[in-house]
XYZ file of C-alpha atoms in Angstrom:
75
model
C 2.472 13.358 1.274
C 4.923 16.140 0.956
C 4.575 19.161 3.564
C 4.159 22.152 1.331
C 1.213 20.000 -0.144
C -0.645 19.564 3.217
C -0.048 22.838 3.934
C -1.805 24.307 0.817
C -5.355 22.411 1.672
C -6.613 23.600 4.480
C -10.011 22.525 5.758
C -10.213 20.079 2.771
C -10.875 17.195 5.148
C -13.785 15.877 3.153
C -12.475 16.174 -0.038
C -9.458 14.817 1.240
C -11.179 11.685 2.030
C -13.730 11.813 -0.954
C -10.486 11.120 -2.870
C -8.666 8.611 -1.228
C -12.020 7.022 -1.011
C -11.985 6.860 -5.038
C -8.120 5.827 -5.073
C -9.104 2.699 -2.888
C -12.197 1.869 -5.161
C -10.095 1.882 -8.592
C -7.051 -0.060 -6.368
C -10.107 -2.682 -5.627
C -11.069 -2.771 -9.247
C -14.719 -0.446 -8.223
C -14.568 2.003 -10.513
C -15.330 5.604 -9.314
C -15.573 9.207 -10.945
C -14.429 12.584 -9.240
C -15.302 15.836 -10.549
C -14.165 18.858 -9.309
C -15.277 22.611 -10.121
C -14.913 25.725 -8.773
C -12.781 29.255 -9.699
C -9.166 29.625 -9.943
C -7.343 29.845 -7.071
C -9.258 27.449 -4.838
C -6.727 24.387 -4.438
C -8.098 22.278 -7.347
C -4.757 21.668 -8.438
C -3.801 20.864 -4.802
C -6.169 18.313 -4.593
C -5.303 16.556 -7.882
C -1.772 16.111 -6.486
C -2.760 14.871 -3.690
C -4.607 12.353 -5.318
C -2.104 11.714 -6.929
C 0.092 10.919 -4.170
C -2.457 8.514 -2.387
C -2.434 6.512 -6.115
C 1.466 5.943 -6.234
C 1.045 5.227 -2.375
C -1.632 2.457 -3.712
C -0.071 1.359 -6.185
C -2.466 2.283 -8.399
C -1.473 3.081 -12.025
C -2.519 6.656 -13.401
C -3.153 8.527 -16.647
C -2.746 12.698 -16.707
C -3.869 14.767 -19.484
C -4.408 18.340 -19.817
C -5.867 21.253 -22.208
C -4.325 23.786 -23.456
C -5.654 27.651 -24.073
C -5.871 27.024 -27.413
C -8.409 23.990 -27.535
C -10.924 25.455 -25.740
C -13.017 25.511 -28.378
C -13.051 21.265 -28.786
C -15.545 19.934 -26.556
């Protein structure tokens, strides 16, 4: 875990450990889905690379995708 990356979650404890939960279930082939919601600015995006972090410190392979502006419109 890098420093800058700790030090944008604070008091995110729980979700912290909600998420490194899921990374061990997927490691141990127990599949598990994570949702997260909220408005802009909150650390969402923190917490995805974190998770992201405790999957390549798993070894557990990963996918990324993401939407663009413009295809907000597709479901």
């Amino acid at each position: 875990m890098d420093a800058d990356a700790l030090c944008e979650l604070v008091e995110r404890d729980c979700e912290l450990m909600a998420l490194q939960a899921a990374v061990l279930a997927a490691r141990d082939a127990r599949g598990r889905l994570v949702v997260g919601e909220g408005p802009p600015g909150i650390g969402k995006s923190a917490l995805l690379r974190m998770a992201s972090e405790h999957a390549r410190a798993a070894g557990v392979g990963q996918l990324r995708a993401r939407g663009e502006q413009l295809e907000r419109r597709y479901a």
